[in-house]
Amino acid sequence: MGRAKITMEPISDPKKRKFTFNIRNENMIQKARQLATLCDINVPMILYSDDQETPQIFSPDHDQLKRLIDVYKRTGPEGIKYYALSDYYTDRKIKIEEELVKAKKKNLEAKFPSWFDFLDNCTEAGLRKFAEGLEKKNH
């Protein structure tokens, strides 16, 4: 069986809050290291709590972190793409709608074919005969 869900609200006991922060902080740094190793990317992370005097910085390459901060300062917040949870659902909805349109088109083509494969290899005389047959059915 799974663990009980934790309600997302601030922990009132300062001792428990600090303990939880330290545990989750270590886990975040471990995940950042794994992501950096597995994907061969630089994963800088700045963690700051009101209890700390200075922010905790994690980066395998401090020069890369400085370059990233400089790029951020030059481009500004409007140059950085933020991807929120609502963006994820919007993108997912668009993708599902596109798949639905394709499926509807495929079903329509299966139900009412617009082209017969045997016409691809037909001679001109055969095509004329087929057209005459269609005309006879329309009258």
GROMACS .gro file of C-alpha atoms in nm:
model
  139
    1MET     CA    1   0.000   0.000   0.000
    2GLY     CA    2   0.107   0.359  -0.059
    3ARG     CA    3   0.185   0.627   0.188
    4ALA     CA    4  -0.077   0.868   0.315
    5LYS     CA    5  -0.099   1.197   0.124
    6ILE     CA    6   0.052   1.500   0.292
    7THR     CA    7  -0.160   1.812   0.284
    8MET     CA    8   0.028   2.100   0.125
    9GLU     CA    9   0.037   2.367   0.392
   10PRO     CA   10   0.322   2.520   0.591
   11ILE     CA   11   0.448   2.304   0.875
   12SER     CA   12   0.373   2.489   1.197
   13ASP     CA   13   0.643   2.334   1.418
   14PRO     CA   14   0.975   2.511   1.337
   15LYS     CA   15   1.183   2.205   1.430
   16LYS     CA   16   0.983   1.976   1.198
   17ARG     CA   17   0.985   2.243   0.926
   18LYS     CA   18   1.366   2.270   0.937
   19PHE     CA   19   1.406   1.891   0.940
   20THR     CA   20   1.170   1.854   0.642
   21PHE     CA   21   1.350   2.135   0.459
   22ASN     CA   22   1.688   1.967   0.507
   23ILE     CA   23   1.561   1.627   0.389
   24ARG     CA   24   1.383   1.766   0.083
   25ASN     CA   25   1.678   1.994   0.009
   26GLU     CA   26   1.912   1.693  -0.003
   27ASN     CA   27   1.665   1.507  -0.227
   28MET     CA   28   1.640   1.804  -0.466
   29ILE     CA   29   2.018   1.825  -0.493
   30GLN     CA   30   2.039   1.448  -0.552
   31LYS     CA   31   1.778   1.473  -0.830
   32ALA     CA   32   1.963   1.768  -0.985
   33ARG     CA   33   2.287   1.566  -0.986
   34GLN     CA   34   2.110   1.269  -1.147
   35LEU     CA   35   1.952   1.491  -1.413
   36ALA     CA   36   2.287   1.655  -1.486
   37THR     CA   37   2.463   1.319  -1.514
   38LEU     CA   38   2.200   1.131  -1.713
   39CYS     CA   39   2.122   1.412  -1.959
   40ASP     CA   40   2.470   1.566  -1.970
   41ILE     CA   41   2.342   1.914  -1.887
   42ASN     CA   42   2.426   2.179  -1.631
   43VAL     CA   43   2.158   2.205  -1.363
   44PRO     CA   44   2.211   2.510  -1.144
   45MET     CA   45   1.986   2.554  -0.843
   46ILE     CA   46   1.952   2.834  -0.589
   47LEU     CA   47   1.771   2.750  -0.266
   48TYR     CA   48   1.686   3.020  -0.018
   49SER     CA   49   1.492   3.008   0.305
   50ASP     CA   50   1.409   3.296   0.540
   51ASP     CA   51   1.596   3.101   0.810
   52GLN     CA   52   1.921   3.114   0.611
   53GLU     CA   53   2.157   3.408   0.605
   54THR     CA   54   2.278   3.334   0.252
   55PRO     CA   55   2.119   3.132  -0.027
   56GLN     CA   56   2.243   2.780  -0.090
   57ILE     CA   57   2.375   2.740  -0.444
   58PHE     CA   58   2.413   2.406  -0.615
   59SER     CA   59   2.593   2.392  -0.944
   60PRO     CA   60   2.856   2.149  -1.066
   61ASP     CA   61   3.015   2.433  -1.264
   62HIS     CA   62   3.020   2.775  -1.093
   63ASP     CA   63   3.143   2.952  -1.407
   64GLN     CA   64   2.844   2.814  -1.599
   65LEU     CA   65   2.615   2.939  -1.319
   66LYS     CA   66   2.761   3.289  -1.350
   67ARG     CA   67   2.715   3.281  -1.729
   68LEU     CA   68   2.354   3.169  -1.686
   69ILE     CA   69   2.282   3.452  -1.443
   70ASP     CA   70   2.443   3.701  -1.685
   71VAL     CA   71   2.224   3.569  -1.969
   72TYR     CA   72   1.920   3.606  -1.745
   73LYS     CA   73   2.014   3.963  -1.656
   74ARG     CA   74   2.069   4.053  -2.024
   75THR     CA   75   1.747   3.900  -2.154
   76GLY     CA   76   1.536   3.988  -1.854
   77PRO     CA   77   1.241   3.792  -1.725
   78GLU     CA   78   1.041   3.857  -2.043
   79GLY     CA   79   1.304   3.672  -2.251
   80ILE     CA   80   1.280   3.358  -2.037
   81LYS     CA   81   1.006   3.105  -2.118
   82TYR     CA   82   0.813   2.998  -1.814
   83TYR     CA   83   0.627   2.671  -1.834
   84ALA     CA   84   0.355   2.651  -1.573
   85LEU     CA   85   0.119   2.365  -1.502
   86SER     CA   86  -0.160   2.541  -1.694
   87ASP     CA   87   0.073   2.558  -1.998
   88TYR     CA   88   0.123   2.182  -1.974
   89TYR     CA   89  -0.251   2.120  -1.975
   90THR     CA   90  -0.307   2.368  -2.259
   91ASP     CA   91  -0.040   2.197  -2.472
   92ARG     CA   92  -0.182   1.855  -2.384
   93LYS     CA   93  -0.534   1.968  -2.479
   94ILE     CA   94  -0.411   2.099  -2.817
   95LYS     CA   95  -0.226   1.772  -2.884
   96ILE     CA   96  -0.535   1.564  -2.796
   97GLU     CA   97  -0.757   1.782  -3.015
   98GLU     CA   98  -0.516   1.736  -3.308
   99GLU     CA   99  -0.519   1.358  -3.254
  100LEU     CA  100  -0.899   1.365  -3.240
  101VAL     CA  101  -0.920   1.554  -3.572
  102LYS     CA  102  -0.684   1.298  -3.733
  103ALA     CA  103  -0.888   1.008  -3.594
  104LYS     CA  104  -1.214   1.161  -3.719
  105LYS     CA  105  -1.062   1.213  -4.064
  106LYS     CA  106  -0.933   0.856  -4.070
  107ASN     CA  107  -1.275   0.721  -3.966
  108LEU     CA  108  -1.447   0.932  -4.231
  109GLU     CA  109  -1.208   0.808  -4.499
  110ALA     CA  110  -1.262   0.449  -4.389
  111LYS     CA  111  -1.639   0.493  -4.397
  112PHE     CA  112  -1.653   0.691  -4.722
  113PRO     CA  113  -1.339   0.625  -4.927
  114SER     CA  114  -1.256   0.903  -5.169
  115TRP     CA  115  -1.017   0.696  -5.381
  116PHE     CA  116  -1.009   0.336  -5.483
  117ASP     CA  117  -0.669   0.166  -5.493
  118PHE     CA  118  -0.755  -0.036  -5.803
  119LEU     CA  119  -0.771   0.293  -6.002
  120ASP     CA  120  -0.396   0.348  -5.954
  121ASN     CA  121  -0.301   0.069  -6.194
  122CYS     CA  122  -0.590   0.117  -6.435
  123THR     CA  123  -0.539   0.201  -6.802
  124GLU     CA  124  -0.701   0.499  -6.969
  125ALA     CA  125  -0.964   0.274  -7.125
  126GLY     CA  126  -1.041   0.122  -6.787
  127LEU     CA  127  -1.078   0.466  -6.630
  128ARG     CA  128  -1.317   0.574  -6.911
  129LYS     CA  129  -1.524   0.259  -6.858
  130PHE     CA  130  -1.536   0.328  -6.481
  131ALA     CA  131  -1.647   0.690  -6.545
  132GLU     CA  132  -1.922   0.568  -6.781
  133GLY     CA  133  -2.044   0.328  -6.513
  134LEU     CA  134  -2.064   0.614  -6.263
  135GLU     CA  135  -2.260   0.826  -6.507
  136LYS     CA  136  -2.511   0.543  -6.567
  137LYS     CA  137  -2.567   0.513  -6.189
  138ASN     CA  138  -2.637   0.887  -6.157
  139HIS     CA  139  -2.913   0.877  -6.424
   0.00000   0.00000   0.00000
